[in-house]
Short mmCIF file of C-alpha atoms and ligand atoms in Angstrom, two decimals:
data_model
loop_
_atom_site.label_atom_id
_atom_site.label_comp_id
_atom_site.label_asym_id
_atom_site.label_seq_id
_atom_site.Cartn_x
_atom_site.Cartn_y
_atom_site.Cartn_z
CA MET A 18 95.09 106.05 110.83
CA PRO A 19 97.04 109.01 109.70
CA ILE A 20 96.98 109.78 105.81
CA ALA A 21 100.72 109.32 105.20
CA THR A 22 102.81 107.44 102.50
CA VAL A 23 104.82 105.17 104.47
CA ASN A 24 107.21 102.91 102.55
CA PRO A 25 106.45 99.35 103.32
CA ALA A 26 109.89 98.13 102.41
CA THR A 27 111.31 100.48 104.79
CA GLY A 28 108.81 101.39 107.29
CA GLU A 29 109.84 105.04 106.68
CA THR A 30 107.27 107.91 106.84
CA LEU A 31 107.79 109.89 103.37
CA GLU A 32 105.01 112.20 103.93
CA THR A 33 101.78 112.87 105.57
CA PHE A 34 98.79 114.74 104.29
CA GLU A 35 96.25 117.28 106.27
CA PRO A 36 92.72 115.64 106.05
CA LEU A 37 90.23 117.82 104.30
CA GLY A 38 88.42 120.18 106.98
CA PRO A 39 84.93 121.00 106.81
CA ASP A 40 85.00 123.86 104.61
CA GLY A 41 87.45 121.88 101.87
CA LEU A 42 84.74 118.68 102.15
CA GLU A 43 81.90 121.27 101.66
CA ALA A 44 83.52 123.01 98.62
CA ARG A 45 84.12 119.07 97.27
CA LEU A 46 80.85 118.05 97.50
CA ALA A 47 79.24 121.28 96.40
CA ARG A 48 81.38 121.24 93.21
CA ALA A 49 80.21 117.54 92.48
CA GLU A 50 76.83 118.51 92.77
CA ALA A 51 77.26 121.27 90.28
CA ALA A 52 79.62 119.25 87.99
CA PHE A 53 76.54 116.50 87.87
CA ARG A 54 73.87 118.79 86.63
CA GLU A 55 76.01 119.68 83.81
CA TYR A 56 77.80 116.48 83.06
CA ARG A 57 74.47 113.95 83.17
CA GLY A 58 73.62 116.17 80.15
CA VAL A 59 77.00 115.44 77.82
CA GLY A 60 76.54 112.82 75.27
CA PHE A 61 78.18 109.56 75.29
CA GLU A 62 80.78 110.56 72.57
CA PHE A 63 82.08 113.11 75.03
CA ARG A 64 82.25 110.77 78.08
CA ALA A 65 84.03 107.94 75.91
CA GLU A 66 86.67 110.54 74.59
CA LEU A 67 87.29 111.49 78.16
CA LEU A 68 87.91 107.82 78.96
CA ARG A 69 90.17 107.44 75.98
CA ARG A 70 92.20 110.80 76.89
CA ALA A 71 92.51 109.01 80.84
CA ALA A 72 93.71 106.06 79.04
CA GLY A 73 96.37 107.74 77.42
CA VAL A 74 97.51 109.75 80.50
CA PHE A 75 97.76 106.41 82.19
CA ASP A 76 100.11 105.05 79.49
CA THR A 77 102.27 107.91 79.26
CA GLU A 78 102.39 108.25 83.03
CA GLN A 79 102.73 104.25 83.33
CA GLU A 80 106.19 104.39 85.20
CA HIS A 81 105.68 107.22 87.45
CA LEU A 82 101.92 106.05 88.51
CA ALA A 83 103.91 102.30 89.15
CA ARG A 84 106.85 104.17 91.12
CA THR A 85 104.11 105.76 93.09
CA VAL A 86 102.25 102.69 93.93
CA THR A 87 105.23 100.43 94.90
CA THR A 88 106.55 103.22 97.42
CA GLU A 89 103.29 103.32 99.18
CA MET A 90 102.07 100.07 99.26
CA GLY A 91 104.67 97.67 98.35
CA LYS A 92 103.84 95.83 95.24
CA PRO A 93 106.49 94.34 93.05
CA ILE A 94 107.23 96.85 90.37
CA ALA A 95 106.46 94.95 87.42
CA GLN A 96 103.05 94.21 89.07
CA ALA A 97 102.39 97.86 89.55
CA ARG A 98 103.51 98.69 85.82
CA ALA A 99 100.76 95.84 84.66
CA GLU A 100 98.11 97.51 87.03
CA ALA A 101 98.45 100.77 85.28
CA ALA A 102 98.32 99.23 81.87
CA LYS A 103 95.01 97.26 82.93
CA CYS A 104 93.38 100.86 83.92
CA ALA A 105 94.21 101.77 80.50
CA ARG A 106 92.56 98.64 78.77
CA ALA A 107 89.54 99.16 80.94
CA LEU A 108 88.81 102.53 80.16
CA ARG A 109 89.14 101.94 76.84
CA TRP A 110 86.95 98.92 76.97
CA TYR A 111 84.04 101.09 78.82
CA ALA A 112 84.92 103.85 76.01
CA ASP A 113 84.14 101.15 72.96
CA HIS A 114 81.30 99.46 74.79
CA GLY A 115 79.79 101.78 77.35
CA ALA A 116 77.03 103.29 75.70
CA ALA A 117 75.54 100.09 74.02
CA LEU A 118 75.77 98.34 77.49
CA ILE A 119 73.09 101.19 78.71
CA ALA A 120 71.41 102.17 75.52
CA ASP A 121 67.65 102.58 75.46
CA GLU A 122 65.51 99.58 75.68
CA HIS A 123 62.51 98.99 74.02
CA PRO A 124 60.67 96.12 75.61
CA ALA A 125 57.75 96.18 73.45
CA ASP A 126 56.00 93.05 72.80
CA GLU A 127 52.32 92.10 72.10
CA ASP A 128 51.49 92.41 75.73
CA THR A 129 52.74 96.18 75.57
CA ALA A 130 51.14 96.89 72.15
CA ASP A 131 47.88 95.65 73.39
CA SER A 132 47.75 97.81 76.15
CA GLY A 133 49.19 100.97 74.24
CA ALA A 134 52.59 100.85 75.54
CA ALA A 135 54.34 99.94 72.30
CA ALA A 136 56.29 103.32 72.53
CA ALA A 137 57.61 102.51 75.94
CA LEU A 138 61.21 102.52 76.56
CA VAL A 139 63.79 102.15 79.46
CA ARG A 140 66.17 104.71 79.59
CA TYR A 141 69.25 104.10 81.86
CA ARG A 142 70.27 107.86 83.77
CA PRO A 143 73.02 108.34 86.07
CA LEU A 144 72.03 108.64 89.99
CA GLY A 145 74.42 111.45 90.87
CA PRO A 146 77.71 111.94 92.77
CA VAL A 147 78.83 108.44 94.14
CA LEU A 148 81.25 107.91 96.71
CA ALA A 149 83.82 105.27 96.12
CA VAL A 150 85.71 104.12 99.40
CA MET A 151 88.43 102.08 97.96
CA PRO A 152 91.12 99.90 99.41
CA TRP A 153 95.19 100.37 98.89
CA ASN A 154 95.65 96.57 97.50
CA PHE A 155 95.16 97.78 93.89
CA PRO A 156 95.08 101.24 94.32
CA LEU A 157 94.67 102.32 90.66
CA TRP A 158 92.74 99.52 89.54
CA GLN A 159 90.03 99.16 92.27
CA VAL A 160 89.20 103.22 91.46
CA VAL A 161 89.31 102.99 87.79
CA ARG A 162 86.97 99.83 87.68
CA PHE A 163 84.67 102.17 89.66
CA ALA A 164 85.44 104.98 87.63
CA ALA A 165 84.93 104.20 83.95
CA PRO A 166 81.50 102.72 84.32
CA ALA A 167 80.36 105.37 86.56
CA LEU A 168 81.59 108.48 84.46
CA MET A 169 80.61 106.64 81.09
CA ALA A 170 76.95 106.66 82.64
CA GLY A 171 77.23 110.20 83.37
CA ASN A 172 77.61 109.96 87.09
CA VAL A 173 80.36 111.73 89.01
CA GLY A 174 82.83 110.37 91.32
CA LEU A 175 83.92 111.49 94.93
CA LEU A 176 87.01 109.18 95.95
CA LYS A 177 87.78 108.37 99.75
CA HIS A 178 90.63 106.27 99.11
CA ALA A 179 92.70 104.13 101.89
CA SER A 180 94.87 106.49 104.25
CA ASN A 181 97.86 104.82 103.36
CA VAL A 182 97.80 105.68 99.57
CA PRO A 183 97.14 109.46 99.21
CA ARG A 184 99.79 109.97 96.54
CA THR A 185 98.03 107.60 94.36
CA ALA A 186 94.62 109.20 95.30
CA LEU A 187 95.66 112.66 94.19
CA ALA A 188 97.53 111.47 91.29
CA LEU A 189 94.07 109.47 90.43
CA GLU A 190 92.29 112.85 90.44
CA GLU A 191 95.02 114.77 88.37
CA ILE A 192 94.62 111.96 85.61
CA PHE A 193 91.00 112.65 85.07
CA ARG A 194 91.87 116.34 85.52
CA ARG A 195 94.35 116.40 82.41
CA ALA A 196 92.10 114.12 80.52
CA GLY A 197 89.77 116.97 80.32
CA ALA A 198 87.03 115.85 82.94
CA PRO A 199 84.87 118.85 83.88
CA GLU A 200 85.58 120.29 87.28
CA GLY A 201 84.12 118.43 89.80
CA CYS A 202 83.85 115.15 87.63
CA PHE A 203 86.20 113.23 89.68
CA GLN A 204 87.51 114.45 93.09
CA THR A 205 89.72 113.09 95.98
CA LEU A 206 88.63 113.48 99.27
CA LEU A 207 91.39 113.41 101.61
CA ILE A 208 89.76 112.00 104.31
CA GLY A 209 89.96 109.58 106.98
CA SER A 210 87.26 106.91 107.67
CA ALA A 211 85.44 108.29 110.45
CA ALA A 212 84.21 111.02 107.82
CA VAL A 213 82.85 108.63 105.45
CA GLU A 214 79.49 108.63 107.18
CA GLY A 215 78.75 112.06 106.95
CA VAL A 216 79.49 111.99 103.11
CA ILE A 217 77.17 109.03 102.69
CA ARG A 218 74.55 110.79 104.72
CA ASP A 219 74.82 114.36 102.51
CA ASP A 220 71.94 114.82 100.65
CA ARG A 221 74.04 115.35 97.43
CA VAL A 222 75.54 112.30 97.57
CA ALA A 223 73.49 109.34 95.45
CA ALA A 224 75.01 106.55 96.30
CA VAL A 225 78.15 104.70 97.77
CA THR A 226 80.46 101.82 96.54
CA LEU A 227 83.07 100.30 98.96
CA THR A 228 85.85 97.59 98.20
CA GLY A 229 87.54 96.65 101.62
CA SER A 230 87.29 94.58 104.63
CA GLU A 231 84.30 92.85 105.92
CA GLY A 232 84.33 95.62 109.04
CA ALA A 233 84.00 98.36 106.71
CA GLY A 234 81.63 96.64 104.61
CA ARG A 235 78.90 96.44 107.69
CA SER A 236 79.74 99.94 108.68
CA VAL A 237 79.29 101.58 105.15
CA GLY A 238 76.38 99.00 104.24
CA ALA A 239 74.62 100.19 107.65
CA VAL A 240 74.71 103.72 107.05
CA ALA A 241 73.61 103.43 103.40
CA GLY A 242 70.84 101.27 104.46
CA ASP A 243 69.74 103.91 106.83
CA ALA A 244 70.19 106.60 104.53
CA LEU A 245 68.30 104.77 101.75
CA LYS A 246 71.10 104.96 99.50
CA LYS A 247 72.25 102.38 96.82
CA SER A 248 75.22 100.63 97.59
CA VAL A 249 77.66 98.15 96.33
CA LEU A 250 79.86 96.01 98.46
CA GLU A 251 83.20 94.21 97.47
CA LEU A 252 84.68 92.89 100.53
CA GLY A 253 86.93 90.03 101.23
CA GLY A 254 87.32 86.77 100.14
CA SER A 255 89.15 83.30 100.87
CA ASP A 256 88.88 81.68 97.62
CA PRO A 257 89.27 77.95 96.93
CA PHE A 258 91.82 76.56 94.44
CA VAL A 259 90.51 72.91 93.91
CA VAL A 260 92.75 70.41 92.22
CA LEU A 261 91.25 67.08 91.06
CA PRO A 262 92.75 64.22 89.69
CA SER A 263 92.35 65.01 86.04
CA ALA A 264 94.30 68.31 86.66
CA ASP A 265 97.36 69.09 84.40
CA LEU A 266 99.01 68.88 87.62
CA PRO A 267 102.46 70.79 86.78
CA GLU A 268 100.46 73.92 85.30
CA ALA A 269 97.98 73.91 88.39
CA VAL A 270 101.37 73.93 90.57
CA ARG A 271 102.74 76.86 88.57
CA THR A 272 99.33 78.75 88.67
CA ALA A 273 98.85 78.12 92.33
CA VAL A 274 101.82 79.70 93.18
CA ARG A 275 101.06 82.54 91.12
CA ALA A 276 97.52 82.77 92.61
CA ARG A 277 98.75 82.79 96.21
CA VAL A 278 101.61 85.44 95.86
CA GLN A 279 100.43 87.76 93.55
CA ASN A 280 100.50 91.54 95.02
CA ASN A 281 102.41 89.77 97.81
CA GLY A 282 99.23 87.54 98.65
CA GLN A 283 96.97 90.77 99.16
CA SER A 284 94.52 90.16 96.58
CA CYS A 285 90.79 89.69 97.63
CA ILE A 286 90.66 87.13 94.83
CA ALA A 287 93.72 85.23 95.33
CA ALA A 288 93.44 81.65 96.11
CA LYS A 289 93.95 81.20 99.74
CA ARG A 290 92.51 77.40 100.38
CA PHE A 291 94.09 74.78 98.22
CA ILE A 292 91.82 71.82 98.20
CA VAL A 293 93.44 68.77 96.69
CA HIS A 294 92.28 65.63 95.90
CA THR A 295 94.11 62.80 97.63
CA ASP A 296 95.23 60.76 94.27
CA VAL A 297 97.22 63.93 93.41
CA TYR A 298 98.00 65.49 96.69
CA ASP A 299 101.37 64.25 97.57
CA ALA A 300 102.65 65.47 94.27
CA PHE A 301 100.84 68.96 94.18
CA ALA A 302 102.00 69.48 97.98
CA ALA A 303 105.49 68.84 97.35
CA ALA A 304 105.92 70.83 94.47
CA PHE A 305 103.75 73.58 95.35
CA THR A 306 105.84 74.05 98.62
CA ALA A 307 109.09 73.66 96.90
CA GLN A 308 108.20 76.68 94.64
CA LEU A 309 106.79 79.00 97.07
CA ARG A 310 109.83 78.44 99.00
CA ALA A 311 112.24 79.04 96.27
CA LEU A 312 110.58 82.81 95.46
CA ARG A 313 112.56 85.94 95.85
CA VAL A 314 111.57 87.94 98.66
CA GLY A 315 112.82 91.45 98.35
CA ASP A 316 112.98 95.40 97.68
CA PRO A 317 109.75 95.66 95.43
CA ALA A 318 111.61 98.35 93.45
CA ASP A 319 113.96 95.90 92.56
CA GLU A 320 113.02 93.91 89.10
CA ARG A 321 114.15 90.80 90.35
CA ALA A 322 111.92 90.41 93.59
CA GLU A 323 108.82 88.32 93.25
CA LEU A 324 107.22 89.05 96.73
CA GLY A 325 107.52 92.36 98.54
CA PRO A 326 106.59 93.32 101.99
CA LEU A 327 103.11 93.64 103.21
CA ALA A 328 101.75 96.92 103.00
CA THR A 329 101.19 97.69 106.59
CA ARG A 330 102.82 96.84 109.75
CA GLN A 331 98.96 95.87 110.76
CA GLY A 332 98.50 93.66 108.16
CA ARG A 333 101.64 91.58 108.60
CA ASP A 334 101.05 91.39 112.28
CA ASP A 335 97.67 90.06 111.96
CA LEU A 336 98.62 87.21 109.18
CA ALA A 337 101.47 86.37 111.90
CA ALA A 338 98.67 85.91 114.56
CA LEU A 339 96.39 83.68 112.05
CA VAL A 340 99.48 81.62 111.45
CA SER A 341 100.66 81.36 115.01
CA ASP A 342 96.85 80.57 116.38
CA ALA A 343 96.77 77.68 113.45
CA VAL A 344 99.84 76.33 114.89
CA THR A 345 98.73 76.55 118.74
CA HIS A 346 95.72 74.30 117.49
CA GLY A 347 97.72 71.73 115.95
CA ALA A 348 98.68 72.96 112.34
CA THR A 349 101.90 72.34 110.69
CA VAL A 350 103.82 75.04 108.72
CA GLU A 351 105.57 73.22 105.86
CA THR A 352 107.71 76.34 104.79
CA GLY A 353 107.68 79.80 105.96
CA GLY A 354 105.97 80.71 109.13
CA VAL A 355 108.38 83.36 110.93
CA ARG A 356 108.46 87.05 110.57
CA LEU A 357 111.08 88.03 108.32
CA ASP A 358 112.31 91.49 110.06
CA GLY A 359 114.33 93.71 108.39
CA THR A 360 114.51 94.10 104.48
CA PRO A 361 115.95 90.76 103.29
CA GLY A 362 119.22 91.21 102.24
CA GLN A 363 119.52 94.63 103.98
CA PRO A 364 119.94 93.74 107.52
CA GLY A 365 118.67 96.38 109.82
CA GLY A 366 115.88 97.54 107.92
CA ASP A 367 112.36 98.07 108.99
CA GLY A 368 110.18 96.28 106.00
CA TRP A 369 106.99 94.30 106.81
CA TYR A 370 107.76 91.27 104.94
CA TYR A 371 106.41 87.85 105.81
CA PRO A 372 107.79 84.77 103.93
CA PRO A 373 105.56 82.58 101.60
CA THR A 374 103.80 80.08 104.07
CA VAL A 375 102.25 76.63 103.58
CA VAL A 376 100.02 75.52 106.51
CA THR A 377 98.60 71.84 106.55
CA GLY A 378 96.34 70.09 109.08
CA VAL A 379 93.92 73.39 109.38
CA THR A 380 90.60 72.36 111.07
CA PRO A 381 87.62 74.64 111.59
CA GLU A 382 88.66 75.42 115.27
CA MET A 383 91.53 77.42 113.54
CA ARG A 384 90.83 80.91 112.72
CA LEU A 385 92.92 80.12 109.60
CA HIS A 386 90.02 78.14 108.60
CA HIS A 387 87.33 80.77 108.49
CA GLU A 388 89.14 84.12 108.07
CA GLU A 389 90.96 85.81 105.32
CA ALA A 390 94.94 85.38 105.21
CA PHE A 391 95.69 88.59 103.62
CA GLY A 392 99.40 87.80 102.78
CA PRO A 393 101.47 84.75 101.28
CA VAL A 394 99.98 82.27 103.68
CA ALA A 395 98.33 79.10 101.75
CA SER A 396 96.05 76.31 103.90
CA LEU A 397 96.35 73.18 102.07
CA TYR A 398 93.64 70.43 102.47
CA ARG A 399 93.56 66.70 101.66
CA VAL A 400 90.16 65.56 100.38
CA GLY A 401 88.50 62.14 99.05
CA SER A 402 86.28 63.18 96.36
CA LEU A 403 84.62 65.75 94.46
CA ALA A 404 81.77 65.93 96.93
CA GLU A 405 84.34 66.59 99.85
CA ALA A 406 86.12 69.13 97.87
CA VAL A 407 83.14 71.10 97.21
CA ALA A 408 81.95 70.94 100.77
CA THR A 409 85.30 72.24 101.97
CA ALA A 410 85.20 75.34 99.27
CA ASN A 411 81.78 76.28 100.62
CA ASP A 412 82.77 75.86 104.40
CA SER A 413 83.76 79.32 104.42
CA PRO A 414 81.69 82.73 105.62
CA PHE A 415 83.22 84.20 102.07
CA GLY A 416 82.02 83.58 98.35
CA LEU A 417 83.94 85.80 96.18
CA SER A 418 85.40 83.24 93.50
CA SER A 419 86.77 79.92 92.92
CA SER A 420 89.29 77.99 90.98
CA VAL A 421 88.65 74.45 89.94
CA TRP A 422 91.51 72.04 87.84
CA THR A 423 89.43 69.41 86.21
CA THR A 424 89.09 68.02 82.20
CA ASP A 425 86.12 66.20 83.17
CA PRO A 426 82.65 68.00 82.05
CA ALA A 427 80.62 66.05 84.53
CA GLU A 428 82.68 67.59 87.45
CA ARG A 429 82.66 70.98 85.79
CA GLU A 430 78.76 70.88 86.02
CA VAL A 431 78.97 69.99 89.79
CA CYS A 432 80.95 72.86 90.64
CA VAL A 433 79.19 75.43 88.64
CA ARG A 434 75.75 74.25 90.21
CA ASP A 435 77.21 73.96 93.90
CA ILE A 436 80.02 76.16 94.29
CA GLU A 437 78.82 79.23 96.40
CA ALA A 438 81.07 81.85 94.58
CA GLY A 439 80.71 84.91 92.24
CA GLY A 440 82.66 82.96 89.75
CA VAL A 441 84.33 79.72 89.01
CA PHE A 442 87.27 79.10 87.04
CA PHE A 443 88.32 76.23 85.38
CA ASN A 444 91.99 75.39 84.93
CA GLY A 445 92.96 79.03 85.22
CA MET A 446 93.43 81.76 87.84
CA THR A 447 90.77 83.98 88.92
CA ALA A 448 91.29 87.35 87.56
CA SER A 449 88.82 90.59 86.71
CA HIS A 450 88.12 91.53 83.12
CA PRO A 451 85.91 94.46 81.98
CA ALA A 452 83.90 92.34 79.95
CA LEU A 453 83.24 89.80 82.77
CA PRO A 454 80.82 90.77 86.22
CA PHE A 455 82.72 90.83 89.40
CA GLY A 456 81.73 90.57 92.66
CA GLY A 457 80.97 88.02 95.25
CA VAL A 458 77.90 86.52 97.61
CA LYS A 459 77.80 85.77 101.41
CA ARG A 460 80.14 87.87 103.45
CA SER A 461 82.14 88.65 100.29
CA GLY A 462 79.57 91.49 99.65
CA TYR A 463 76.67 92.27 97.04
CA GLY A 464 76.51 93.94 93.81
CA ARG A 465 78.42 93.92 90.86
CA GLU A 466 81.63 95.65 89.13
CA LEU A 467 82.39 95.59 85.57
CA ALA A 468 80.51 94.61 82.65
CA GLY A 469 76.88 95.45 81.64
CA HIS A 470 76.36 94.54 85.63
CA GLY A 471 78.53 96.99 86.91
CA ILE A 472 77.63 99.95 84.89
CA ARG A 473 73.97 99.56 85.37
CA GLU A 474 74.51 99.30 89.15
CA PHE A 475 74.56 103.40 89.67
CA CYS A 476 71.89 103.96 87.15
CA ASN A 477 68.34 105.02 87.46
CA VAL A 478 66.50 102.52 85.46
CA THR A 479 63.62 104.79 84.19
CA THR A 480 60.65 104.06 82.44
CA VAL A 481 59.73 106.14 79.48
CA TRP A 482 56.07 105.93 78.74
CA LEU A 483 55.04 107.82 75.55
CA GLY A 484 51.41 107.76 75.32
CA HIS A 485 49.62 110.18 72.46
CA THR A 486 52.52 111.69 70.90
CA ASN A 487 50.71 112.91 68.03
P1 LIG B 509 90.08 98.16 104.84
O1 LIG B 509 90.57 98.65 106.38
O2 LIG B 509 88.53 98.06 104.86
O3 LIG B 509 89.85 99.60 104.02
C1 LIG B 509 89.12 99.64 102.84
C2 LIG B 509 88.44 101.25 102.69
O4 LIG B 509 87.37 101.31 103.48
C3 LIG B 509 89.68 102.27 103.15
O5 LIG B 509 89.49 103.50 102.27
C4 LIG B 509 89.37 102.67 104.74
O6 LIG B 509 89.99 103.56 105.19
C5 LIG B 509 88.16 102.35 104.75
N1 LIG B 509 87.33 102.21 105.66
C6 LIG B 509 87.77 101.19 106.73
N2 LIG B 509 87.01 101.34 107.58
C7 LIG B 509 85.80 101.97 107.52
C8 LIG B 509 84.33 102.80 108.24
N3 LIG B 509 84.29 101.76 109.36
N4 LIG B 509 84.07 103.15 107.30
C9 LIG B 509 84.03 103.63 106.48
N5 LIG B 509 85.29 103.42 105.82
C10 LIG B 509 86.31 102.53 106.17
O7 LIG B 509 90.46 97.38 104.25
P2 LIG B 509 92.17 97.48 103.42
O8 LIG B 509 92.88 96.69 104.28
O9 LIG B 509 92.42 98.64 102.78
O10 LIG B 509 91.77 96.02 102.38
C11 LIG B 509 91.93 94.97 102.26
C12 LIG B 509 90.64 94.21 102.27
O11 LIG B 509 89.80 94.71 100.94
C13 LIG B 509 90.64 92.93 102.27
O12 LIG B 509 89.73 92.28 103.17
C14 LIG B 509 90.46 92.18 100.81
O13 LIG B 509 90.00 91.19 100.50
C15 LIG B 509 89.10 93.53 100.34
N6 LIG B 509 89.23 93.61 98.93
C16 LIG B 509 88.28 92.98 98.29
C17 LIG B 509 87.98 93.32 96.90
C18 LIG B 509 86.87 92.78 96.17
O14 LIG B 509 86.72 93.14 95.08
N7 LIG B 509 85.99 92.06 96.60
C19 LIG B 509 89.07 94.04 96.24
C20 LIG B 509 90.14 94.12 96.99
C21 LIG B 509 90.05 94.16 98.28
P3 LIG B 509 91.20 104.15 106.03
O15 LIG B 509 92.22 103.59 105.08
O16 LIG B 509 90.98 105.44 106.24
O17 LIG B 509 91.16 103.47 107.30
#
């Protein structure tokens, strides 16, 4: 895949970039190693100030960053601004809380006291340069949710961003530079995915985190395993959105629409499978389909657009193929399901649009049942009981998050106990927050980002034994 900015709303290539050659890559790896030796020694106050200044750059550059993101991957402009604002909040959150999350621990108890270990402590030390292989769908946020805790812990960052968001990738490096990061602390590597293995295997690189597809996860996880390096994988999802009879139905429908189409439907934690109890199914299905059909599809730079194009032609074609496969095997398309060629309202354009689509009658024979629909396609399932809802929710290779609509505490307990996912959100949409761990189980990956769990992923948990100190 060439490293290039291609506007998904028009299909026009705006700029192409030369990938880093061997010398350029070597220079950046050397700089990262040198930077780490210095940066691991600076105090939390310096690191927190660095994050606060970076947050300030996100604030002042918000409009420019939002336009860059929308141009490169097609997210509606208001959502791009919100993404930049979220980055600033997360940076400030780690600036405020990071030091406490990895403060020294003093695990002394009666046992350790007896054995003379009363003065032992645990220190969270940084690992070194961490490679972050990142996706285009939240091209600012995915990077910041890695970078804020990593830098706060004293690691240094090497960003290999998706090949279709190079301007955003370079803007991120520039933000940390302007924030006063010591040279080499946060660098963007303009490289293709074929060069990732060599970087992971490089002795100077301590660990790798990848957010992306299952295929990329297998590949990066295998190399990291072979190189015996720590890895975190945040992969795909096909999150269930379960609606039970006690749900506030109008609110559930409104949220379901948002949860499916936010970011043009290209979110790992978007609700993708809507599992609705038969008592409320007909009312839910009618309102949900009507509200999706009514969404304004259009140029994402236009403030009125609620749904823009998919980020890549391949992504749009893959999504269309999933729906075609379902129809071939007997599913029904309730709305949408036909590629929109050209920019809506601008005949002759070549944007990669796909309409909001609802599919019913989805069965396990169909790819749509098992695979991730990365775009505005909702699968609707009718179930007769809570047990059937949970079984359907779990009938997926993924386990990222889930949303359940009920006011019944007993039903809630069953869901928390039985739904196989990294999150269970009740009466609300799945979302990420700096204070809450984020990640999945099954083929959604392993490890956690955000909160204390995220900052500790790339730490050397060091036992410090203080024997006779006098
Ligand atoms: P992708 O094709 O896997 O790309 C993600 C990143 O991995 C890109 O930087 C890509 O580089 C790189 N990459 C791809 N194949 C690779 C390989 N074999 N070895 C090393 N690096 C490789 O995914 P995407 O299409 O950008 O993003 C969509 C996927 O990400 C969806 O499945 C979505 O659910 C998932 N996602 C997960 C989370 C989460 O937190 N769990 C969050 C957001 C997105 P190139 O661009 O150069 O190919």
